[in-house]
PDB file of C-alpha atoms and ligand atoms in Angstrom:
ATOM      1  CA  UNK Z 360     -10.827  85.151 -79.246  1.00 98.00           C
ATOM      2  CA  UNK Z 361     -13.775  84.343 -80.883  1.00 98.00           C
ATOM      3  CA  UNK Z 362     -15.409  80.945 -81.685  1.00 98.00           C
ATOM      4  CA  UNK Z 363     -18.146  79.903 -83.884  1.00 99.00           C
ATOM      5  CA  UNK Z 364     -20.039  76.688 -83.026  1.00 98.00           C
ATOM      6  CA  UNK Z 365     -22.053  75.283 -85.918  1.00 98.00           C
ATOM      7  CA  UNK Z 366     -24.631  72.432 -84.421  1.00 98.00           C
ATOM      8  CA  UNK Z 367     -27.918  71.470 -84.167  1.00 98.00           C
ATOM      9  CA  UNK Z 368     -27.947  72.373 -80.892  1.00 97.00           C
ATOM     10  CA  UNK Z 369     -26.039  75.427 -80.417  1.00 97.00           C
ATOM     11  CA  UNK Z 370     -27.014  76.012 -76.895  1.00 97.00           C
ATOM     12  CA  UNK Z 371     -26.186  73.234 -75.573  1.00 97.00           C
ATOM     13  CA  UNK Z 372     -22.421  74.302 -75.870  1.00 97.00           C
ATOM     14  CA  UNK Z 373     -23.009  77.904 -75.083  1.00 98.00           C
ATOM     15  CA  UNK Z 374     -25.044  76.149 -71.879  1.00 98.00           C
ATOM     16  CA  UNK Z 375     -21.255  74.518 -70.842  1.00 97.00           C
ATOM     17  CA  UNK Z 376     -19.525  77.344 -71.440  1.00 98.00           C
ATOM     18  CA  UNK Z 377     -21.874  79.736 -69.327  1.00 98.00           C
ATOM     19  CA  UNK Z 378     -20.218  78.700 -65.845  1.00 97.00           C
ATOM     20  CA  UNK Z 379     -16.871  79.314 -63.701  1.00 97.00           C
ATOM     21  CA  UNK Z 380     -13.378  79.866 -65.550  1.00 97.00           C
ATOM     22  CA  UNK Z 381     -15.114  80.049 -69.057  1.00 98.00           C
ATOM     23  CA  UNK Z 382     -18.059  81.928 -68.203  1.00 98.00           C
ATOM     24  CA  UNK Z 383     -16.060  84.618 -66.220  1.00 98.00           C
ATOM     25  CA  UNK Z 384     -13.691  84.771 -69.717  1.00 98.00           C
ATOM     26  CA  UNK Z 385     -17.015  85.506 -71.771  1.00 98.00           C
ATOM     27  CA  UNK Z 386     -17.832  88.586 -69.304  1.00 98.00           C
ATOM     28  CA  UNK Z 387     -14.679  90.032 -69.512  1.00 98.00           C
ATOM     29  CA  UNK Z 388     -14.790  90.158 -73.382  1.00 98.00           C
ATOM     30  CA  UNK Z 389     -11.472  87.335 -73.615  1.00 98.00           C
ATOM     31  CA  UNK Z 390     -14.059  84.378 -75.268  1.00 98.00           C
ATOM     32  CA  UNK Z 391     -16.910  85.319 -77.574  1.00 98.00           C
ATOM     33  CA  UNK Z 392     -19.088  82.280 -78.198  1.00 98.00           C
ATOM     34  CA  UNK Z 393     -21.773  82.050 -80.915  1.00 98.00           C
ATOM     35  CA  UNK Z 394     -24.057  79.328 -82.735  1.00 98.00           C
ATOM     36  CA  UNK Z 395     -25.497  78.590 -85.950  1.00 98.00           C
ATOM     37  CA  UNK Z 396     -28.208  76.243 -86.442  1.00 98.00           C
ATOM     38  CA  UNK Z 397     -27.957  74.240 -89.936  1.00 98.00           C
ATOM     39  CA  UNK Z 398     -31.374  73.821 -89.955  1.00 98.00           C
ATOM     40  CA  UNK Z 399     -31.623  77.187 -90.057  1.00 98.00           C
ATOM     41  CA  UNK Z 400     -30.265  77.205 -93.051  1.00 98.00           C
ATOM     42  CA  UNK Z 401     -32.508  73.726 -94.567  1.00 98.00           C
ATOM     43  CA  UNK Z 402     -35.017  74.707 -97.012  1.00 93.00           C
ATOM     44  CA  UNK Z 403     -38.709  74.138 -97.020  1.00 94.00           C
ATOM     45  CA  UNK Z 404     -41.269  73.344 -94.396  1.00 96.00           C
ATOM     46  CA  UNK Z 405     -39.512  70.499 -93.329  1.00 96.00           C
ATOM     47  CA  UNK Z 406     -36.078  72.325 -92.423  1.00 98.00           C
ATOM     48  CA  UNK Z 407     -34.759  69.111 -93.719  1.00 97.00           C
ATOM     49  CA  UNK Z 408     -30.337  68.397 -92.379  1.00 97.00           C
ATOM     50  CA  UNK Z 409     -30.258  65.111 -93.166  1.00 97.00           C
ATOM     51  CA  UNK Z 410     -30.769  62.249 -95.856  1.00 97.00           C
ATOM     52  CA  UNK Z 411     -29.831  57.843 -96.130  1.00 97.00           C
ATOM     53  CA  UNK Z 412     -26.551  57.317 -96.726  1.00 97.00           C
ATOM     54  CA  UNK Z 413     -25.380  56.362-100.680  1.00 98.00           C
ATOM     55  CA  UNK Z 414     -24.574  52.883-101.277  1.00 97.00           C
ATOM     56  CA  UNK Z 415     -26.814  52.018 -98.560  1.00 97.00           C
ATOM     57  CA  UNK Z 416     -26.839  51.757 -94.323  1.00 95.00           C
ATOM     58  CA  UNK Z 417     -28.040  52.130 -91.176  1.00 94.00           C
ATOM     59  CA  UNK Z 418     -27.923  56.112 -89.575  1.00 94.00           C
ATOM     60  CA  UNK Z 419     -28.393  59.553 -91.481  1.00 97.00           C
ATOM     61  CA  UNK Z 420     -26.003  61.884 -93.094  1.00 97.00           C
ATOM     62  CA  UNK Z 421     -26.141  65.728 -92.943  1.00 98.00           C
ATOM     63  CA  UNK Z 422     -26.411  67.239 -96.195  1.00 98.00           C
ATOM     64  CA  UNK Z 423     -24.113  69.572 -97.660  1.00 98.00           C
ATOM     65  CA  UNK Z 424     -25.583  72.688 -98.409  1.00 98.00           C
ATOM     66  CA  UNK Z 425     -27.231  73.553 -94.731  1.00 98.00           C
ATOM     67  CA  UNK Z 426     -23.783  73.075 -92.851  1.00 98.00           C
ATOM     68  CA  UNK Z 427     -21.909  75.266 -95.956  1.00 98.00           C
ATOM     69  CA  UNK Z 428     -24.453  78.284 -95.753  1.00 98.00           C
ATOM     70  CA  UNK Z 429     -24.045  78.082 -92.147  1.00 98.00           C
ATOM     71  CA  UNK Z 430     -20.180  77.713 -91.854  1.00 98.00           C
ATOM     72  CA  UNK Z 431     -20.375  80.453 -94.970  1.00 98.00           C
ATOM     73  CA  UNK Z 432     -22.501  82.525 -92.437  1.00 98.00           C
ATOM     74  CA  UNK Z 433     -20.297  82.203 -89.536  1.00 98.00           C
ATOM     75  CA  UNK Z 434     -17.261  83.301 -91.554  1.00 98.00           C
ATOM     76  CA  UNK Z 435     -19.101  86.370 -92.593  1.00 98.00           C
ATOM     77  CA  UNK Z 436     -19.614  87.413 -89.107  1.00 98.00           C
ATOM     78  CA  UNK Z 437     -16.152  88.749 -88.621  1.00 98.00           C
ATOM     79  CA  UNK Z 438     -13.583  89.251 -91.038  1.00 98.00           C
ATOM     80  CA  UNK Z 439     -10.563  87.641 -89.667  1.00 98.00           C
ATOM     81  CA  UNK Z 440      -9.648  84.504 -90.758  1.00 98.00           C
ATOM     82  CA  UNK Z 441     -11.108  81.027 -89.419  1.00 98.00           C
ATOM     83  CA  UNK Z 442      -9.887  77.874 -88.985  1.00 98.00           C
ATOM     84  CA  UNK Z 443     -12.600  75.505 -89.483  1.00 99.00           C
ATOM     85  CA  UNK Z 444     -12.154  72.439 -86.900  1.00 99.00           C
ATOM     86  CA  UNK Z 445     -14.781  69.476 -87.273  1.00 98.00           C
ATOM     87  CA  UNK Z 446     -15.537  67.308 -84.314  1.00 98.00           C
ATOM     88  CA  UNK Z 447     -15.491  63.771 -84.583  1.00 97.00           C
ATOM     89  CA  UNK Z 448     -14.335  60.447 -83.815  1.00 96.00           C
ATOM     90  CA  UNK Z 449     -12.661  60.204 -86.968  1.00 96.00           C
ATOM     91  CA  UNK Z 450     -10.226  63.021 -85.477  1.00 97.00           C
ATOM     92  CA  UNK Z 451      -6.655  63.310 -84.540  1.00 98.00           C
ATOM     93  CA  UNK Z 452      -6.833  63.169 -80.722  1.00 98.00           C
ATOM     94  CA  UNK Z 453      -6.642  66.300 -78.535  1.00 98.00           C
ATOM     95  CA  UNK Z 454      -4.001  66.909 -76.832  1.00 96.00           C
ATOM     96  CA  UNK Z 455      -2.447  70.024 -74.404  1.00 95.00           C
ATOM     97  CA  UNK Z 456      -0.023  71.203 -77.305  1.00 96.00           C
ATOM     98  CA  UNK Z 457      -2.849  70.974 -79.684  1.00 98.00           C
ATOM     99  CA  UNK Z 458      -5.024  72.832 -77.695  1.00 97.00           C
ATOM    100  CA  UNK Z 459      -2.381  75.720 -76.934  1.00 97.00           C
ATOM    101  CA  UNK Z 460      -2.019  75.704 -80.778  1.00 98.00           C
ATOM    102  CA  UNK Z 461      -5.915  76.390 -81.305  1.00 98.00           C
ATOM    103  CA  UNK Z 462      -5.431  78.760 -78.292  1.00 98.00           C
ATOM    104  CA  UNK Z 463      -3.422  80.889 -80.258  1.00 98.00           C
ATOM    105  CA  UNK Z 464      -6.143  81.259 -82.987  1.00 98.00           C
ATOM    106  CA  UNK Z 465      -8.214  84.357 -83.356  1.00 98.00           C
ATOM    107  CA  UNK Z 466     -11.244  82.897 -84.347  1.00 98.00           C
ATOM    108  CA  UNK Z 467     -12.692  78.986 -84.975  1.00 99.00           C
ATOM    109  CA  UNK Z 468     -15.195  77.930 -86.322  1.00 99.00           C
ATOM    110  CA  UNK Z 469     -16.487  74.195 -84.365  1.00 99.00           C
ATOM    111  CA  UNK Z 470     -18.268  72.196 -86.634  1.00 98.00           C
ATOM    112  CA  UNK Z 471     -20.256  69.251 -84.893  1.00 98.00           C
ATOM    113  CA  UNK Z 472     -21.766  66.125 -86.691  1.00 94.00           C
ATOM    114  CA  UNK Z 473     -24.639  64.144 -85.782  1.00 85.00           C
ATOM    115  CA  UNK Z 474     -25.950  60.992 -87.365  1.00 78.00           C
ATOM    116  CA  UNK Z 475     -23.652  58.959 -88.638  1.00 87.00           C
ATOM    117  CA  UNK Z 476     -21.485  61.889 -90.092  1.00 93.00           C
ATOM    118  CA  UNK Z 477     -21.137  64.539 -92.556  1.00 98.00           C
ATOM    119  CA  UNK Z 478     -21.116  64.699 -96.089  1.00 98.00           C
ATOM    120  CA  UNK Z 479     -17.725  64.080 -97.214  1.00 98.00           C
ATOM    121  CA  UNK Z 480     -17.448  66.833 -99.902  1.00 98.00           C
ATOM    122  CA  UNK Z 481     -18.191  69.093 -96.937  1.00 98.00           C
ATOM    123  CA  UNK Z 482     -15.342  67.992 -94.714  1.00 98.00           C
ATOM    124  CA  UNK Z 483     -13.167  68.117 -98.112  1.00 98.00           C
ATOM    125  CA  UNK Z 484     -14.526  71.558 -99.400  1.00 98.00           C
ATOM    126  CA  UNK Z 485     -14.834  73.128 -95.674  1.00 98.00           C
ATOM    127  CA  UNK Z 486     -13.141  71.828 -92.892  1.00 98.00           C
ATOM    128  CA  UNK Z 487      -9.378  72.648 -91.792  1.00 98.00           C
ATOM    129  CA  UNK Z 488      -8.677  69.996 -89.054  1.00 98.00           C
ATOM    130  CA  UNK Z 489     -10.301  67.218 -87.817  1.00 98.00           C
ATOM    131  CA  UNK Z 490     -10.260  66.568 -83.822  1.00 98.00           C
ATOM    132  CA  UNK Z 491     -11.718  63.549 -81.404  1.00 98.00           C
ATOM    133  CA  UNK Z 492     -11.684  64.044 -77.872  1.00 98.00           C
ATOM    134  CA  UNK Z 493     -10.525  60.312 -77.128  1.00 97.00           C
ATOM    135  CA  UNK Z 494     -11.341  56.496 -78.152  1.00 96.00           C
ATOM    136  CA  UNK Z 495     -15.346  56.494 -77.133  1.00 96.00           C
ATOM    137  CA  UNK Z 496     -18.319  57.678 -79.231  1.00 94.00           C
ATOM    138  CA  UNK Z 497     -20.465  60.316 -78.081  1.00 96.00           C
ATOM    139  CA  UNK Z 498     -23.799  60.911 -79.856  1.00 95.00           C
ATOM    140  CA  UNK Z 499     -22.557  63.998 -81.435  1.00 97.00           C
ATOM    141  CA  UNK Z 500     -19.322  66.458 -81.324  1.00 98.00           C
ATOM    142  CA  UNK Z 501     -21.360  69.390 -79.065  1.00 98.00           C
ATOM    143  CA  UNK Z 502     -19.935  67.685 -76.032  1.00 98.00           C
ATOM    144  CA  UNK Z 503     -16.499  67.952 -78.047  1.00 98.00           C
ATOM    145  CA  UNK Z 504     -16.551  71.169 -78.976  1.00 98.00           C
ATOM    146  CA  UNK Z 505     -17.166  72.577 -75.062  1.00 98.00           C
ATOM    147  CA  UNK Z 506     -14.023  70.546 -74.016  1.00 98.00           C
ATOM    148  CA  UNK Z 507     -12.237  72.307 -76.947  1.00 98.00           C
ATOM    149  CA  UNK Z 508     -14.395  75.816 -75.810  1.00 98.00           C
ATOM    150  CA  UNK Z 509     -13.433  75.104 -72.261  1.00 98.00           C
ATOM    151  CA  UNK Z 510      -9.563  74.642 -72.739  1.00 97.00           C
ATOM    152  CA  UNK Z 511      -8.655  77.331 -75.147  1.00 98.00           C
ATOM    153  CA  UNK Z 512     -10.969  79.965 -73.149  1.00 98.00           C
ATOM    154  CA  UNK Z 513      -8.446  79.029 -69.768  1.00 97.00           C
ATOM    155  CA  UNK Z 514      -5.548  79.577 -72.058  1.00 96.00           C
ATOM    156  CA  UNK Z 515      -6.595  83.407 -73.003  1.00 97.00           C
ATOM    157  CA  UNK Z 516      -4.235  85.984 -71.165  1.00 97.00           C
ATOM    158  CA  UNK Z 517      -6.219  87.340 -67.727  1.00 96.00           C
ATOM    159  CA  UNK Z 518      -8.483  84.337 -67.410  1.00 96.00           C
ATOM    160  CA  UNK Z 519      -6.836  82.541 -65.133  1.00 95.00           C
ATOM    161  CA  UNK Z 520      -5.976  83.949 -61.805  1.00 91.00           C
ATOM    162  CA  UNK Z 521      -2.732  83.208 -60.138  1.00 84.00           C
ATOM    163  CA  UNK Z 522      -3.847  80.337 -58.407  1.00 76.00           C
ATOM    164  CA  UNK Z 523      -5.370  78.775 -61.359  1.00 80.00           C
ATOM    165  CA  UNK Z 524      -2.855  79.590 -63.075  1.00 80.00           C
ATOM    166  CA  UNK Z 525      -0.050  77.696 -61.103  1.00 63.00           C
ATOM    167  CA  UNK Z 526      -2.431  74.769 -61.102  1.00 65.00           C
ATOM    168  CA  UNK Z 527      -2.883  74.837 -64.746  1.00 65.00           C
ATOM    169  CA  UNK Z 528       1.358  74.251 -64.761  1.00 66.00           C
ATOM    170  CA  UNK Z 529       1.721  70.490 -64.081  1.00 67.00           C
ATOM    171  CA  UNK Z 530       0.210  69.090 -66.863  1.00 73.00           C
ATOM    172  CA  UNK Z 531       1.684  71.722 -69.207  1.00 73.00           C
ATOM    173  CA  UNK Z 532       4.702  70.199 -68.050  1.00 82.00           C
ATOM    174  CA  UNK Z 533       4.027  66.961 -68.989  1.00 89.00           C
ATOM    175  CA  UNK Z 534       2.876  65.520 -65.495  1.00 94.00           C
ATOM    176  CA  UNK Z 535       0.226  64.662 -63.677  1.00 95.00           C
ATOM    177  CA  UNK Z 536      -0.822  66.871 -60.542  1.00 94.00           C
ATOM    178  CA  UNK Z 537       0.831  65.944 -57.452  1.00 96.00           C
ATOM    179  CA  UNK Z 538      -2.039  65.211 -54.180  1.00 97.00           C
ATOM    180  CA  UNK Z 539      -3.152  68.011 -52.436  1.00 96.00           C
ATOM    181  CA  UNK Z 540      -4.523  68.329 -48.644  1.00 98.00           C
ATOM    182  CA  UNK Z 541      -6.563  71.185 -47.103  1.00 98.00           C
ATOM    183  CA  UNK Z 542      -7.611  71.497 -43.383  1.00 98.00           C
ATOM    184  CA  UNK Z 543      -8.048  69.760 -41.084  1.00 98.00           C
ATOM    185  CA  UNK Z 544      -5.055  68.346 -40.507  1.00 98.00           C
ATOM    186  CA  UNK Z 545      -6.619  65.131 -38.437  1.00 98.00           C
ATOM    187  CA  UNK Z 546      -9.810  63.241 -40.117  1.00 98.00           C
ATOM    188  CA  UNK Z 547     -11.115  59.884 -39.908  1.00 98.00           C
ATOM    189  CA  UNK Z 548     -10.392  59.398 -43.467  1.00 98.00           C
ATOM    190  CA  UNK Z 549      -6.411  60.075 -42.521  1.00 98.00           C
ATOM    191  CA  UNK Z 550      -3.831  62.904 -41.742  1.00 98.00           C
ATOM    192  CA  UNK Z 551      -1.969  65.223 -44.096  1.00 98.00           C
ATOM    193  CA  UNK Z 552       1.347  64.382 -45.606  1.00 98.00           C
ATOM    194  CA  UNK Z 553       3.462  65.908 -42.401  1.00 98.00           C
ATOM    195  CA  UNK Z 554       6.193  67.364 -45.239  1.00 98.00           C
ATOM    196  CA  UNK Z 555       3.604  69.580 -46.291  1.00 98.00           C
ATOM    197  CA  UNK Z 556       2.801  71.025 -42.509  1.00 98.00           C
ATOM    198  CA  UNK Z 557       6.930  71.944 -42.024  1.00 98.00           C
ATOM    199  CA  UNK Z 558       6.862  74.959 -43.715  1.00 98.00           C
ATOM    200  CA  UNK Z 559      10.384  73.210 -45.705  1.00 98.00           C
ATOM    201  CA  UNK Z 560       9.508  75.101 -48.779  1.00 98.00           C
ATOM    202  CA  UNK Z 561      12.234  73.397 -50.868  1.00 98.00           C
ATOM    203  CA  UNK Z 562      11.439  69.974 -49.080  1.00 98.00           C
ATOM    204  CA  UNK Z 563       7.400  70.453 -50.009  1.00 98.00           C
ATOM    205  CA  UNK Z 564       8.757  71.481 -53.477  1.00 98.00           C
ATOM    206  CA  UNK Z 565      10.820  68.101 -53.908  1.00 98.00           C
ATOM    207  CA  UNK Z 566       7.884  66.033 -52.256  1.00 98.00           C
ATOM    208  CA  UNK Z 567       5.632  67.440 -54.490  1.00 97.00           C
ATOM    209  CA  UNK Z 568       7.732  66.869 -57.783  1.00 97.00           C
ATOM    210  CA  UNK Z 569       8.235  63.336 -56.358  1.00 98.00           C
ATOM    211  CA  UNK Z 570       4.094  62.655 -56.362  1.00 98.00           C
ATOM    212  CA  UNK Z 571       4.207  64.047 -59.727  1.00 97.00           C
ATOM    213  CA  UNK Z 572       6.415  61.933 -61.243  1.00 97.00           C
ATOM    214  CA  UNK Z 573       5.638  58.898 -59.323  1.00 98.00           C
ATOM    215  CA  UNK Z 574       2.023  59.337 -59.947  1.00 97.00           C
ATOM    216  CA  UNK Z 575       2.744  59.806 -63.801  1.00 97.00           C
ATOM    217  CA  UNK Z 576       4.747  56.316 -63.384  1.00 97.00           C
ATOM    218  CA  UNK Z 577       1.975  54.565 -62.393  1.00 98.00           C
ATOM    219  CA  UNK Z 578      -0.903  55.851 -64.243  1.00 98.00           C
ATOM    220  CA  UNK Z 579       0.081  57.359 -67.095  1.00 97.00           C
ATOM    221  CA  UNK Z 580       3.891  55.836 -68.302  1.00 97.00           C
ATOM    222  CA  UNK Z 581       2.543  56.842 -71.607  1.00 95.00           C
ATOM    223  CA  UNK Z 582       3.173  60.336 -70.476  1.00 94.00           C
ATOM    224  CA  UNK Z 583       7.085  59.881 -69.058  1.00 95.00           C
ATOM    225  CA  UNK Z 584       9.933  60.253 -70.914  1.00 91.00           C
ATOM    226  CA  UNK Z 585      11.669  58.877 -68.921  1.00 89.00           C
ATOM    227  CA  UNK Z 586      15.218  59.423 -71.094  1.00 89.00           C
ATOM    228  CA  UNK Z 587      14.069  63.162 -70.746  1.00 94.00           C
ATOM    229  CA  UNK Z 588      14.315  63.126 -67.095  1.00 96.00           C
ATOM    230  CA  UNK Z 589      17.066  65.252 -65.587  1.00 97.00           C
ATOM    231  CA  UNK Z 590      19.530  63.854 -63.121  1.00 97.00           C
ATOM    232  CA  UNK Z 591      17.188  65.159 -59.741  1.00 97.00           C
ATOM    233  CA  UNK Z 592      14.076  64.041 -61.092  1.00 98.00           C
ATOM    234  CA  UNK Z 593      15.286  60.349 -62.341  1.00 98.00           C
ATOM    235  CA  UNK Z 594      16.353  60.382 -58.386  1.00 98.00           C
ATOM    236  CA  UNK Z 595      13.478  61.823 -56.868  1.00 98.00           C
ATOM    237  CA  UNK Z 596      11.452  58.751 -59.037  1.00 98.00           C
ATOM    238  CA  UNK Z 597      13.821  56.500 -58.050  1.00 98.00           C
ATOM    239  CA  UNK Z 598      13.167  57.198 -54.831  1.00 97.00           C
ATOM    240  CA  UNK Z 599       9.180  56.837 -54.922  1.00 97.00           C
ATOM    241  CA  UNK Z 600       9.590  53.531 -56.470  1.00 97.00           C
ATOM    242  CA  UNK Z 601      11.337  52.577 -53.690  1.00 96.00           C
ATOM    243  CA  UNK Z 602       9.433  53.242 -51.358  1.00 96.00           C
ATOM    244  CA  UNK Z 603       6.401  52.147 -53.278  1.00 96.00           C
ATOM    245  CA  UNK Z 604       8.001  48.701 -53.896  1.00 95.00           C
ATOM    246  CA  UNK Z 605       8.329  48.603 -50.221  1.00 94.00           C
ATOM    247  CA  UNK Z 606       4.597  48.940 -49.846  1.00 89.00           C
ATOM    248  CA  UNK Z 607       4.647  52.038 -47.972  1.00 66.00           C
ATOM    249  CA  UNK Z 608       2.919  53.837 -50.724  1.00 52.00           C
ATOM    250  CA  UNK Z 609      -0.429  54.093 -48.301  1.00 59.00           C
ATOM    251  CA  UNK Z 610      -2.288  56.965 -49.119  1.00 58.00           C
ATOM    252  CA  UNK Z 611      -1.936  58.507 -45.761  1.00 53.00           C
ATOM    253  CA  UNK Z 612       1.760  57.259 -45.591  1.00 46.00           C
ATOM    254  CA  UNK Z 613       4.791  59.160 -45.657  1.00 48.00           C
ATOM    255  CA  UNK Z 614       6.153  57.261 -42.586  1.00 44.00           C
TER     256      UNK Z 614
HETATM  257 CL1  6GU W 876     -15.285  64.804 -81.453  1.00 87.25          CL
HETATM  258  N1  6GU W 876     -17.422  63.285 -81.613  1.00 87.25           N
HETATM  259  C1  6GU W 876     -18.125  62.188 -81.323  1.00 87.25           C
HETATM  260  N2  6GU W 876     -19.353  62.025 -81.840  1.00 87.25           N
HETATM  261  N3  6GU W 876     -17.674  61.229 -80.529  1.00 87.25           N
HETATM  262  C2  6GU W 876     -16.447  61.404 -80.029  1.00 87.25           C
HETATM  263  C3  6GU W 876     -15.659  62.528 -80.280  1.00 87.25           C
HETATM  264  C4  6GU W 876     -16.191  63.463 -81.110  1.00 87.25           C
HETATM  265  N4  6GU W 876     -14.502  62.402 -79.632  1.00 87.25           N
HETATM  266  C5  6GU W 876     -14.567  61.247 -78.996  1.00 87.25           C
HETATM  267  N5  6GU W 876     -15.728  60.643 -79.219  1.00 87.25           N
END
């Protein structure tokens, strides 16, 4: 897939993308990342992006006609059609399914505001989607557009490994990651969850599911369904609250 980042500071995404799972997706030719400057685009010795807001204001707005030439020069790159995402606040929030559906994309183009925004004409004229990476501001979208870099490159066939890839599973299913223990087995700081030293594979399996959806419970009920649920896994979260209502929920404590 390829993805075109227009910013005022290209780099700094290509910078987050240059590491681990994404990195290792640009080398084997899955990702192709590039950036265009707007200012590159500006006019005169001043390279001018930005001008006061009509009707009055605090904070800058970028102009028109930079971003177009540039988003006009990133769709010239490559002849396969682009969906133009825009990065702001303003944006429907991100989520998994969204991010599987941008996944699926051949190309995007990432367009990131600074200032207080962008011409609106632009977004109108220009722009195909409009995404926020949650309820906080950030001082521009670059930091959005590597999350949205980051989780569509991990979604192209061969760049996960098998291991990643199995990790990758429990939130596409809707939970949250069960805990997970490596050696040794005794530290000061506690001892592993003896279910997961008995070599049970279908009893590790159910514990496991049962972390998931108990964890999901209690931080994220936003994220259960729990009229969804299937007969075992209604149990199996029946049972944690149990046992978490009993106070034996310790963090160490599967007694
Ligand atoms: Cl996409 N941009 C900015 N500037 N702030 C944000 C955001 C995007 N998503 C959450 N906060």
């Amino acid at each position: 897939m390829r993805v075109d980042v227009v910013s005022l500071f290209p780099e700094f995404v290509a910078q987050c993308a240059a590491f681990g799972v994404v990195g290792r997706a640009q080398e084997r030719g899955l990702l192709s990342l590039h950036g265009w400057n707007p200012r590159d685009y500006a006019p005169g010795n001043y390279r001018r992006v930005d001008d006061r807001p009509f009707g009055g204001g605090p904070g800058m707005v970028m102009l028109i006609d930079p971003l177009h030439d540039a988003i006009e020069a990133a769709r010239a790159a490559d002849p396969r059609e682009a969906k133009v995402v825009y990065l702001t606040p303003q944006g429907a929030r991100l989520t998994q399914a969204k991010v599987r559906e941008l996944a699926a994309h051949p190309r995007l183009i990432l367009l990131c505001g600074r200032y207080e925004g962008v011409d609106e004409r632009l977004i109108e004229a220009e722009v195909d989607e409009e995404l926020s990476i949650g309820d906080y501001v950030l001082s521009g979208g670059e930091l959005a557009a590597a999350v949205v870099v980051d989780a569509v490159a991990r979604l192209q066939e061969g760049a996960l490994n098998d291991a990643e890839s199995a990790a990758q599973d429990s939130f596409e299913h809707g939970l949250l990651d069960c805990p997970h223990y490596t050696r040794p087995v005794e530290h000061p700081l506690g001892h592993v969850p003896e279910v997961l030293l008995s070599g049970n594979h279908a009893e590790i399996a159910r514990w496991r599911r049962m972390e998931s959806l108990g964890r999901t419970w209690l931080r994220r009920p936003d994220l259960l369904d729990e009229q969804a649920l299937g007969k075992a896994d209604r149990a199996l979260l029946d049972a944690f609250r149990a046992r978490y209502l009993q106070g034996l929920d310790e963090p160490d404590g599967d007694a």
